[in-house]
Amino acid sequence: MDGFVVGGERFGSRLILGTGGAANLDVLERAIKASGTELVTVALRRINAQKASDGLLDVVARTGVRLLPNTAGCRTAVEAVKLAHLAREAFGTAWIKLEVIGDERTLLPDGVELVPAAERLVADGFTVLPYTNDDPILARRLADAGCAAVMPAGSPIGSGLGIGNPHHIRLLRQAVSVPVILDAGVGTASDAALAMELGCDAVLLASAVTRAEDPERMATAMRLAVEAGYLAAHAGRIPRRFHALASTPDEGRPDL
Amino acid sequence: MDGFVVGGERFGSRLILGTGGAANLDVLERAIKASGTELVTVALRRINAQKASDGLLDVVARTGVRLLPNTAGCRTAVEAVKLAHLAREAFGTAWIKLEVIGDERTLLPDGVELVPAAERLVADGFTVLPYTNDDPILARRLADAGCAAVMPAGSPIGSGLGIGNPHHIRLLRQAVSVPVILDAGVGTASDAALAMELGCDAVLLASAVTRAEDPERMATAMRLAVEAGYLAAHAGRIPRRFHALASTPDEGRPDL
Amino acid sequence: MDGFVVGGERFGSRLILGTGGAANLDVLERAIKASGTELVTVALRRINAQKASDGLLDVVARTGVRLLPNTAGCRTAVEAVKLAHLAREAFGTAWIKLEVIGDERTLLPDGVELVPAAERLVADGFTVLPYTNDDPILARRLADAGCAAVMPAGSPIGSGLGIGNPHHIRLLRQAVSVPVILDAGVGTASDAALAMELGCDAVLLASAVTRAEDPERMATAMRLAVEAGYLAAHAGRIPRRFHALASTPDEGRPDL
Amino acid sequence: MDGFVVGGERFGSRLILGTGGAANLDVLERAIKASGTELVTVALRRINAQKASDGLLDVVARTGVRLLPNTAGCRTAVEAVKLAHLAREAFGTAWIKLEVIGDERTLLPDGVELVPAAERLVADGFTVLPYTNDDPILARRLADAGCAAVMPAGSPIGSGLGIGNPHHIRLLRQAVSVPVILDAGVGTASDAALAMELGCDAVLLASAVTRAEDPERMATAMRLAVEAGYLAAHAGRIPRRFHALASTPDEGRPDL
């Protein structure tokens, strides 16, 4: 599996890991390693960016992954833009996973706030990766605003419901030319494989790994599933048929 | 992934490959290698068992996989039993994938013929792996008859429709203690991963690989997908939730 | 909606109601009336066929519906044949809903017992309506045995899971020329409508109505749903499209 | 089925019919009558509002239904607001189905344009019913803007794909207190019934009826399906169970 390019950077792995939800940093570190990821998201508020010895940053440094700060918890464009600037200072990166949440129950993104926030952050020099819904129209607006990728939810964050509307992910994939990263809703390996088969360039997940009973094992599963889905998407799958098609022709069969 | 045991033999790979449908033997050989399989099915009528130089047997010998002859194309128990005996002589193995087809359009198994055929072959000393439908009642009858495994169809052979009724695969898994091998219907990697997540012990597929545009690549995808699904099934996935669950708690967030 | 013919009898309603599960006979009577059904199933063991004043038979008499005795609870062909004969004597009808259950947890039918039981009952002059699974091969065997209809389960009895495998119901519909009656698994109105759209001739349900909070209201819903599904199945539905198709053409639009 | 109230008006029917796509006005008139609808949508550009004798308006007058003009084909808020004002003048009604389309291929709504258009039209005294996507966050914004209802797409207009994401329709239903009207994507009767079971107050459809082979029959089917779904939604359906639940208890069964 050749890597994918987003924001001008090439990544060997098409799996992006969120760092929230892990029982402790040791579990997280092993999950990061097992997943093979090269990019992890991190919330500004969960670490003390001032302290050089902060544990999460140590894990990041040791594993050699790149940091993608997010604006988790923001409810308005203004909040998200402020938090993005704080994160840029704290982490020394202009990459930002832009989240503007519309609702505490669903944690679904608020498209109306998302677009101006994205426009502003692009203008401010950020590499913007917005968490969006599965709406192809909104995705194209975000791509047109200069976002480096679009990251549609498969289903609500932490729900483990997988991809609620595969048809919309396909439509969204057709609507933009920037990378599409499925973000949120993945519960198990087949969900991640399906995301890739639908044409996504990468998968971002957190709870599915960090809250699994065995995070390291699930991280390995997700690494393999993303590779499997990517390969299958590019191997020319057989068409779906209403009836059967024998794999074994009848000729040459012995008389019985 | 530790291997699985069927018929007293341990296999390191949980993927079983059918050999029908490949463009030529070279393609097949590369697909077998890429898949990592250790067990391939073969129809008696497609090879000339008398000729030591038969190409398919050479491939089998070179790749070191074990042979599982099948009774593809049989319509009655009597036919299938006869063919199984011919296959045992021809291939020198008492393993048999028992197929008794009820219908040319769907190639679905005929349970009424299957049970007496299985009973007879077990009595005749065969290690019997019957291709069955997703009916838990029939599966238990086959297990009770002494079959070494049961192999339910996900959907019709060659249809690529995936697993038509995941609920039945779960019920079937609960109904028997012998290995369950999903057989037929797999179209892409996520189908194979899902089969394992539903509790299957292995996946058997042919057309999905041999008729893909790039069989070798799809074989790799299937190898990874089966491993991913197996690991995910044993990593304690997160529960499904109607609403969201934040991966990032709110505490410690900077004031904005 | 014109009626349907089974066993030489014409029924104006395509909904068949099971009588098990109702809180009391008054609830049942109102549900029967609201459903518009003309055929209800009844288990021999739930009524005292000797007592002329048995409540359920009174309800049947008052509502004017036809009785379809069943062999619920039987586990073998022998049991089912015996019970069918008792039912014929007790109820004075040669119609029998043939049930041979393979498993207490799933209550799914045992095809291997079903076929000889059906053959025997047909030979004994019964009008046989077997409860079967969604296997088209088994359905054709039952039709070939002389059954007056086949009654595939949508999902396990009382599960309310709807139609687990719509593809199999379509395949089964193509496999036989006798009426197909979806039996078991219906939970709500859309399930019943879907059954008819898949080509079924009628729907049999019990728990969905008798165990609903408001059985009379649900009975009305089911009556309408079966009619709706039947009409839709014969109205030539629009094809499914990946993209949109405007209902409003662009010509004649005012300049804005 | 008691009626539903939207914009201060009570409607006896919960089915709303679009008038686009019919072969001719006679077909449309019969479909309107068969559907039982009391509210039909109409595009300004498809009729000549100046001519008192316009055929479509005659149909509307004869059938006694209420008119809901739409802004079909608009791509921006500015266009839609202009067209709404033209429609108010032309049809003498302040009701408007607000459509702002983001894309010709999917005809999905553009949420970013929709919100300011809705705000403006509400301020201008319109009763606004916006065609939106299945996003609960956007739906709440529209409700907060003063819209009289929200009308989420089940799937793209004219696609006949049904409800692509039932989970989102449920979440959307929880997110707003105004009526929810499923709009777009319905292909057959079970889709309409499902919409009501998911909690929608009404269903709007056009192509499913006007482009069916037999529009009048399909209109009848949709009328019944909407009623069936509404009743089922309020009858307390049985819970879904993984295993079976016998409708017939075992006690009292004859010894066999």
mmCIF file with all atom_site columns, C-alpha atoms in Angstrom, chain A residues 62-213:
data_model
loop_
_atom_site.group_PDB
_atom_site.id
_atom_site.type_symbol
_atom_site.label_atom_id
_atom_site.label_alt_id
_atom_site.label_comp_id
_atom_site.label_asym_id
_atom_site.label_entity_id
_atom_site.label_seq_id
_atom_site.pdbx_PDB_ins_code
_atom_site.Cartn_x
_atom_site.Cartn_y
_atom_site.Cartn_z
_atom_site.occupancy
_atom_site.B_iso_or_equiv
_atom_site.pdbx_formal_charge
_atom_site.auth_seq_id
_atom_site.auth_comp_id
_atom_site.auth_asym_id
_atom_site.auth_atom_id
_atom_site.pdbx_PDB_model_num
ATOM 1   C CA . ARG A 1 62  ? 8.938   8.342  21.199 1.00 0.00 ? 62  ARG A CA 1
ATOM 2   C CA . THR A 1 63  ? 6.671   6.894  18.551 1.00 0.00 ? 63  THR A CA 1
ATOM 3   C CA . GLY A 1 64  ? 7.762   9.448  15.972 1.00 0.00 ? 64  GLY A CA 1
ATOM 4   C CA . VAL A 1 65  ? 4.228   10.225 14.824 1.00 0.00 ? 65  VAL A CA 1
ATOM 5   C CA . ARG A 1 66  ? 3.123   13.619 13.595 1.00 0.00 ? 66  ARG A CA 1
ATOM 6   C CA . LEU A 1 67  ? 0.697   15.666 15.728 1.00 0.00 ? 67  LEU A CA 1
ATOM 7   C CA . LEU A 1 68  ? -2.678  16.849 14.479 1.00 0.00 ? 68  LEU A CA 1
ATOM 8   C CA . PRO A 1 69  ? -4.177  19.131 17.142 1.00 0.00 ? 69  PRO A CA 1
ATOM 9   C CA . ASN A 1 70  ? -7.967  19.357 17.152 1.00 0.00 ? 70  ASN A CA 1
ATOM 10  C CA . THR A 1 71  ? -10.521 21.855 18.336 1.00 0.00 ? 71  THR A CA 1
ATOM 11  C CA . ALA A 1 72  ? -12.700 19.289 20.096 1.00 0.00 ? 72  ALA A CA 1
ATOM 12  C CA . GLY A 1 73  ? -15.449 20.759 22.221 1.00 0.00 ? 73  GLY A CA 1
ATOM 13  C CA . CYS A 1 74  ? -15.814 24.041 20.319 1.00 0.00 ? 74  CYS A CA 1
ATOM 14  C CA . ARG A 1 75  ? -19.362 25.114 19.586 1.00 0.00 ? 75  ARG A CA 1
ATOM 15  C CA . THR A 1 76  ? -18.780 28.205 17.405 1.00 0.00 ? 76  THR A CA 1
ATOM 16  C CA . ALA A 1 77  ? -16.479 29.293 14.623 1.00 0.00 ? 77  ALA A CA 1
ATOM 17  C CA . VAL A 1 78  ? -15.019 31.998 16.859 1.00 0.00 ? 78  VAL A CA 1
ATOM 18  C CA . GLU A 1 79  ? -14.127 29.511 19.584 1.00 0.00 ? 79  GLU A CA 1
ATOM 19  C CA . ALA A 1 80  ? -12.608 27.086 17.121 1.00 0.00 ? 80  ALA A CA 1
ATOM 20  C CA . VAL A 1 81  ? -10.469 29.735 15.454 1.00 0.00 ? 81  VAL A CA 1
ATOM 21  C CA . LYS A 1 82  ? -9.166  30.897 18.830 1.00 0.00 ? 82  LYS A CA 1
ATOM 22  C CA . LEU A 1 83  ? -8.370  27.376 19.941 1.00 0.00 ? 83  LEU A CA 1
ATOM 23  C CA . ALA A 1 84  ? -6.619  26.624 16.657 1.00 0.00 ? 84  ALA A CA 1
ATOM 24  C CA . HIS A 1 85  ? -4.319  29.584 17.173 1.00 0.00 ? 85  HIS A CA 1
ATOM 25  C CA . LEU A 1 86  ? -3.563  28.497 20.738 1.00 0.00 ? 86  LEU A CA 1
ATOM 26  C CA . ALA A 1 87  ? -2.815  25.011 19.471 1.00 0.00 ? 87  ALA A CA 1
ATOM 27  C CA . ARG A 1 88  ? -0.471  26.319 16.785 1.00 0.00 ? 88  ARG A CA 1
ATOM 28  C CA . GLU A 1 89  ? 1.525   28.137 19.413 1.00 0.00 ? 89  GLU A CA 1
ATOM 29  C CA . ALA A 1 90  ? 1.496   25.290 21.887 1.00 0.00 ? 90  ALA A CA 1
ATOM 30  C CA . PHE A 1 91  ? 2.384   22.484 19.507 1.00 0.00 ? 91  PHE A CA 1
ATOM 31  C CA . GLY A 1 92  ? 4.365   24.340 16.898 1.00 0.00 ? 92  GLY A CA 1
ATOM 32  C CA . THR A 1 93  ? 2.302   23.029 13.990 1.00 0.00 ? 93  THR A CA 1
ATOM 33  C CA . ALA A 1 94  ? -0.074  24.791 11.619 1.00 0.00 ? 94  ALA A CA 1
ATOM 34  C CA . TRP A 1 95  ? -2.070  21.605 11.063 1.00 0.00 ? 95  TRP A CA 1
ATOM 35  C CA . ILE A 1 96  ? -5.479  21.616 12.660 1.00 0.00 ? 96  ILE A CA 1
ATOM 36  C CA . LYS A 1 97  ? -8.346  19.178 12.803 1.00 0.00 ? 97  LYS A CA 1
ATOM 37  C CA . LEU A 1 98  ? -11.244 21.584 12.823 1.00 0.00 ? 98  LEU A CA 1
ATOM 38  C CA . GLU A 1 99  ? -14.208 20.501 14.945 1.00 0.00 ? 99  GLU A CA 1
ATOM 39  C CA . VAL A 1 100 ? -17.227 22.668 15.576 1.00 0.00 ? 100 VAL A CA 1
ATOM 40  C CA . ILE A 1 101 ? -19.835 20.602 17.344 1.00 0.00 ? 101 ILE A CA 1
ATOM 41  C CA . GLY A 1 102 ? -23.523 21.393 17.072 1.00 0.00 ? 102 GLY A CA 1
ATOM 42  C CA . ASP A 1 103 ? -24.924 19.214 19.784 1.00 0.00 ? 103 ASP A CA 1
ATOM 43  C CA . GLU A 1 104 ? -23.717 17.401 22.910 1.00 0.00 ? 104 GLU A CA 1
ATOM 44  C CA . ARG A 1 105 ? -25.841 14.312 22.281 1.00 0.00 ? 105 ARG A CA 1
ATOM 45  C CA . THR A 1 106 ? -24.729 13.600 18.744 1.00 0.00 ? 106 THR A CA 1
ATOM 46  C CA . LEU A 1 107 ? -21.450 15.561 18.622 1.00 0.00 ? 107 LEU A CA 1
ATOM 47  C CA . LEU A 1 108 ? -22.269 16.063 14.951 1.00 0.00 ? 108 LEU A CA 1
ATOM 48  C CA . PRO A 1 109 ? -20.585 18.999 13.236 1.00 0.00 ? 109 PRO A CA 1
ATOM 49  C CA . ASP A 1 110 ? -22.302 22.317 12.647 1.00 0.00 ? 110 ASP A CA 1
ATOM 50  C CA . GLY A 1 111 ? -21.804 23.040 8.966  1.00 0.00 ? 111 GLY A CA 1
ATOM 51  C CA . VAL A 1 112 ? -22.924 26.637 9.248  1.00 0.00 ? 112 VAL A CA 1
ATOM 52  C CA . GLU A 1 113 ? -20.110 27.412 11.695 1.00 0.00 ? 113 GLU A CA 1
ATOM 53  C CA . LEU A 1 114 ? -17.641 25.127 9.994  1.00 0.00 ? 114 LEU A CA 1
ATOM 54  C CA . VAL A 1 115 ? -17.379 26.961 6.687  1.00 0.00 ? 115 VAL A CA 1
ATOM 55  C CA . PRO A 1 116 ? -16.427 30.426 8.009  1.00 0.00 ? 116 PRO A CA 1
ATOM 56  C CA . ALA A 1 117 ? -14.069 28.839 10.543 1.00 0.00 ? 117 ALA A CA 1
ATOM 57  C CA . ALA A 1 118 ? -12.355 26.918 7.749  1.00 0.00 ? 118 ALA A CA 1
ATOM 58  C CA . GLU A 1 119 ? -12.114 30.009 5.553  1.00 0.00 ? 119 GLU A CA 1
ATOM 59  C CA . ARG A 1 120 ? -10.567 32.002 8.351  1.00 0.00 ? 120 ARG A CA 1
ATOM 60  C CA . LEU A 1 121 ? -8.051  29.355 9.323  1.00 0.00 ? 121 LEU A CA 1
ATOM 61  C CA . VAL A 1 122 ? -6.992  28.823 5.718  1.00 0.00 ? 122 VAL A CA 1
ATOM 62  C CA . ALA A 1 123 ? -6.492  32.580 5.424  1.00 0.00 ? 123 ALA A CA 1
ATOM 63  C CA . ASP A 1 124 ? -4.415  32.455 8.612  1.00 0.00 ? 124 ASP A CA 1
ATOM 64  C CA . GLY A 1 125 ? -2.094  29.899 7.050  1.00 0.00 ? 125 GLY A CA 1
ATOM 65  C CA . PHE A 1 126 ? -3.373  26.712 8.644  1.00 0.00 ? 126 PHE A CA 1
ATOM 66  C CA . THR A 1 127 ? -3.541  23.310 7.019  1.00 0.00 ? 127 THR A CA 1
ATOM 67  C CA . VAL A 1 128 ? -7.180  22.637 7.802  1.00 0.00 ? 128 VAL A CA 1
ATOM 68  C CA . LEU A 1 129 ? -8.747  19.172 8.087  1.00 0.00 ? 129 LEU A CA 1
ATOM 69  C CA . PRO A 1 130 ? -12.403 19.667 9.032  1.00 0.00 ? 130 PRO A CA 1
ATOM 70  C CA . TYR A 1 131 ? -14.556 17.051 10.757 1.00 0.00 ? 131 TYR A CA 1
ATOM 71  C CA . THR A 1 132 ? -17.785 17.286 8.771  1.00 0.00 ? 132 THR A CA 1
ATOM 72  C CA . ASN A 1 133 ? -20.925 15.272 8.184  1.00 0.00 ? 133 ASN A CA 1
ATOM 73  C CA . ASP A 1 134 ? -21.543 13.000 5.191  1.00 0.00 ? 134 ASP A CA 1
ATOM 74  C CA . ASP A 1 135 ? -23.077 15.771 3.092  1.00 0.00 ? 135 ASP A CA 1
ATOM 75  C CA . PRO A 1 136 ? -21.357 16.069 -0.307 1.00 0.00 ? 136 PRO A CA 1
ATOM 76  C CA . ILE A 1 137 ? -22.480 19.676 -0.714 1.00 0.00 ? 137 ILE A CA 1
ATOM 77  C CA . LEU A 1 138 ? -20.897 20.832 2.523  1.00 0.00 ? 138 LEU A CA 1
ATOM 78  C CA . ALA A 1 139 ? -17.789 18.812 1.743  1.00 0.00 ? 139 ALA A CA 1
ATOM 79  C CA . ARG A 1 140 ? -17.359 20.618 -1.561 1.00 0.00 ? 140 ARG A CA 1
ATOM 80  C CA . ARG A 1 141 ? -17.772 23.976 0.160  1.00 0.00 ? 141 ARG A CA 1
ATOM 81  C CA . LEU A 1 142 ? -15.025 23.025 2.598  1.00 0.00 ? 142 LEU A CA 1
ATOM 82  C CA . ALA A 1 143 ? -12.766 21.856 -0.213 1.00 0.00 ? 143 ALA A CA 1
ATOM 83  C CA . ASP A 1 144 ? -13.475 25.062 -2.116 1.00 0.00 ? 144 ASP A CA 1
ATOM 84  C CA . ALA A 1 145 ? -12.553 27.002 1.017  1.00 0.00 ? 145 ALA A CA 1
ATOM 85  C CA . GLY A 1 146 ? -9.064  25.539 0.772  1.00 0.00 ? 146 GLY A CA 1
ATOM 86  C CA . CYS A 1 147 ? -9.235  22.694 3.268  1.00 0.00 ? 147 CYS A CA 1
ATOM 87  C CA . ALA A 1 148 ? -6.503  20.099 2.797  1.00 0.00 ? 148 ALA A CA 1
ATOM 88  C CA . ALA A 1 149 ? -8.958  17.195 3.219  1.00 0.00 ? 149 ALA A CA 1
ATOM 89  C CA . VAL A 1 150 ? -12.519 16.560 4.335  1.00 0.00 ? 150 VAL A CA 1
ATOM 90  C CA . MET A 1 151 ? -13.328 14.203 7.177  1.00 0.00 ? 151 MET A CA 1
ATOM 91  C CA . PRO A 1 152 ? -16.920 12.972 7.103  1.00 0.00 ? 152 PRO A CA 1
ATOM 92  C CA . ALA A 1 153 ? -18.480 11.173 10.050 1.00 0.00 ? 153 ALA A CA 1
ATOM 93  C CA . GLY A 1 154 ? -19.572 7.609  9.396  1.00 0.00 ? 154 GLY A CA 1
ATOM 94  C CA . SER A 1 155 ? -21.860 7.896  12.425 1.00 0.00 ? 155 SER A CA 1
ATOM 95  C CA . PRO A 1 156 ? -21.726 9.803  15.720 1.00 0.00 ? 156 PRO A CA 1
ATOM 96  C CA . ILE A 1 157 ? -18.401 9.948  17.575 1.00 0.00 ? 157 ILE A CA 1
ATOM 97  C CA . GLY A 1 158 ? -17.943 6.989  19.857 1.00 0.00 ? 158 GLY A CA 1
ATOM 98  C CA . SER A 1 159 ? -21.183 5.338  18.698 1.00 0.00 ? 159 SER A CA 1
ATOM 99  C CA . GLY A 1 160 ? -19.491 2.388  17.015 1.00 0.00 ? 160 GLY A CA 1
ATOM 100 C CA . LEU A 1 161 ? -22.350 2.290  14.498 1.00 0.00 ? 161 LEU A CA 1
ATOM 101 C CA . GLY A 1 162 ? -20.037 2.138  11.501 1.00 0.00 ? 162 GLY A CA 1
ATOM 102 C CA . ILE A 1 163 ? -20.970 3.876  8.275  1.00 0.00 ? 163 ILE A CA 1
ATOM 103 C CA . GLY A 1 164 ? -24.599 4.880  8.504  1.00 0.00 ? 164 GLY A CA 1
ATOM 104 C CA . ASN A 1 165 ? -24.964 5.940  4.885  1.00 0.00 ? 165 ASN A CA 1
ATOM 105 C CA . PRO A 1 166 ? -22.456 4.344  2.501  1.00 0.00 ? 166 PRO A CA 1
ATOM 106 C CA . HIS A 1 167 ? -24.225 5.947  -0.456 1.00 0.00 ? 167 HIS A CA 1
ATOM 107 C CA . HIS A 1 168 ? -23.499 9.414  0.886  1.00 0.00 ? 168 HIS A CA 1
ATOM 108 C CA . ILE A 1 169 ? -19.832 8.581  1.394  1.00 0.00 ? 169 ILE A CA 1
ATOM 109 C CA . ARG A 1 170 ? -19.667 7.575  -2.271 1.00 0.00 ? 170 ARG A CA 1
ATOM 110 C CA . LEU A 1 171 ? -21.439 10.769 -3.358 1.00 0.00 ? 171 LEU A CA 1
ATOM 111 C CA . LEU A 1 172 ? -19.110 12.827 -1.169 1.00 0.00 ? 172 LEU A CA 1
ATOM 112 C CA . ARG A 1 173 ? -16.092 11.046 -2.646 1.00 0.00 ? 173 ARG A CA 1
ATOM 113 C CA . GLN A 1 174 ? -17.260 12.069 -6.121 1.00 0.00 ? 174 GLN A CA 1
ATOM 114 C CA . ALA A 1 175 ? -17.876 15.654 -5.032 1.00 0.00 ? 175 ALA A CA 1
ATOM 115 C CA . VAL A 1 176 ? -14.346 16.617 -4.005 1.00 0.00 ? 176 VAL A CA 1
ATOM 116 C CA . SER A 1 177 ? -10.815 16.048 -5.230 1.00 0.00 ? 177 SER A CA 1
ATOM 117 C CA . VAL A 1 178 ? -9.044  16.543 -1.893 1.00 0.00 ? 178 VAL A CA 1
ATOM 118 C CA . PRO A 1 179 ? -8.463  13.458 0.281  1.00 0.00 ? 179 PRO A CA 1
ATOM 119 C CA . VAL A 1 180 ? -11.501 12.054 2.086  1.00 0.00 ? 180 VAL A CA 1
ATOM 120 C CA . ILE A 1 181 ? -10.807 10.709 5.567  1.00 0.00 ? 181 ILE A CA 1
ATOM 121 C CA . LEU A 1 182 ? -13.589 8.816  7.290  1.00 0.00 ? 182 LEU A CA 1
ATOM 122 C CA . ASP A 1 183 ? -13.774 10.190 10.815 1.00 0.00 ? 183 ASP A CA 1
ATOM 123 C CA . ALA A 1 184 ? -16.028 8.946  13.601 1.00 0.00 ? 184 ALA A CA 1
ATOM 124 C CA . GLY A 1 185 ? -18.322 5.994  14.018 1.00 0.00 ? 185 GLY A CA 1
ATOM 125 C CA . VAL A 1 186 ? -15.958 3.137  13.247 1.00 0.00 ? 186 VAL A CA 1
ATOM 126 C CA . GLY A 1 187 ? -16.565 0.292  15.680 1.00 0.00 ? 187 GLY A CA 1
ATOM 127 C CA . THR A 1 188 ? -14.781 -2.681 14.212 1.00 0.00 ? 188 THR A CA 1
ATOM 128 C CA . ALA A 1 189 ? -12.425 -3.777 11.467 1.00 0.00 ? 189 ALA A CA 1
ATOM 129 C CA . SER A 1 190 ? -14.999 -4.327 8.743  1.00 0.00 ? 190 SER A CA 1
ATOM 130 C CA . ASP A 1 191 ? -16.181 -0.726 9.154  1.00 0.00 ? 191 ASP A CA 1
ATOM 131 C CA . ALA A 1 192 ? -12.683 0.531  8.439  1.00 0.00 ? 192 ALA A CA 1
ATOM 132 C CA . ALA A 1 193 ? -12.296 -1.779 5.441  1.00 0.00 ? 193 ALA A CA 1
ATOM 133 C CA . LEU A 1 194 ? -15.640 -0.628 4.071  1.00 0.00 ? 194 LEU A CA 1
ATOM 134 C CA . ALA A 1 195 ? -14.632 3.030  4.397  1.00 0.00 ? 195 ALA A CA 1
ATOM 135 C CA . MET A 1 196 ? -11.656 2.388  2.168  1.00 0.00 ? 196 MET A CA 1
ATOM 136 C CA . GLU A 1 197 ? -13.715 0.371  -0.301 1.00 0.00 ? 197 GLU A CA 1
ATOM 137 C CA . LEU A 1 198 ? -16.117 3.299  -0.597 1.00 0.00 ? 198 LEU A CA 1
ATOM 138 C CA . GLY A 1 199 ? -13.203 5.366  -1.825 1.00 0.00 ? 199 GLY A CA 1
ATOM 139 C CA . CYS A 1 200 ? -11.897 7.053  1.303  1.00 0.00 ? 200 CYS A CA 1
ATOM 140 C CA . ASP A 1 201 ? -8.181  7.835  1.377  1.00 0.00 ? 201 ASP A CA 1
ATOM 141 C CA . ALA A 1 202 ? -7.760  7.196  5.079  1.00 0.00 ? 202 ALA A CA 1
ATOM 142 C CA . VAL A 1 203 ? -9.630  6.432  8.294  1.00 0.00 ? 203 VAL A CA 1
ATOM 143 C CA . LEU A 1 204 ? -9.474  8.319  11.572 1.00 0.00 ? 204 LEU A CA 1
ATOM 144 C CA . LEU A 1 205 ? -10.655 6.567  14.693 1.00 0.00 ? 205 LEU A CA 1
ATOM 145 C CA . ALA A 1 206 ? -10.146 6.769  18.440 1.00 0.00 ? 206 ALA A CA 1
ATOM 146 C CA . SER A 1 207 ? -12.664 5.024  20.707 1.00 0.00 ? 207 SER A CA 1
ATOM 147 C CA . ALA A 1 208 ? -12.803 1.904  18.557 1.00 0.00 ? 208 ALA A CA 1
ATOM 148 C CA . VAL A 1 209 ? -9.220  1.271  19.571 1.00 0.00 ? 209 VAL A CA 1
ATOM 149 C CA . THR A 1 210 ? -8.674  3.128  22.824 1.00 0.00 ? 210 THR A CA 1
ATOM 150 C CA . ARG A 1 211 ? -11.878 1.852  24.441 1.00 0.00 ? 211 ARG A CA 1
ATOM 151 C CA . ALA A 1 212 ? -11.701 -1.711 23.116 1.00 0.00 ? 212 ALA A CA 1
ATOM 152 C CA . GLU A 1 213 ? -11.021 -4.369 25.724 1.00 0.00 ? 213 GLU A CA 1
#
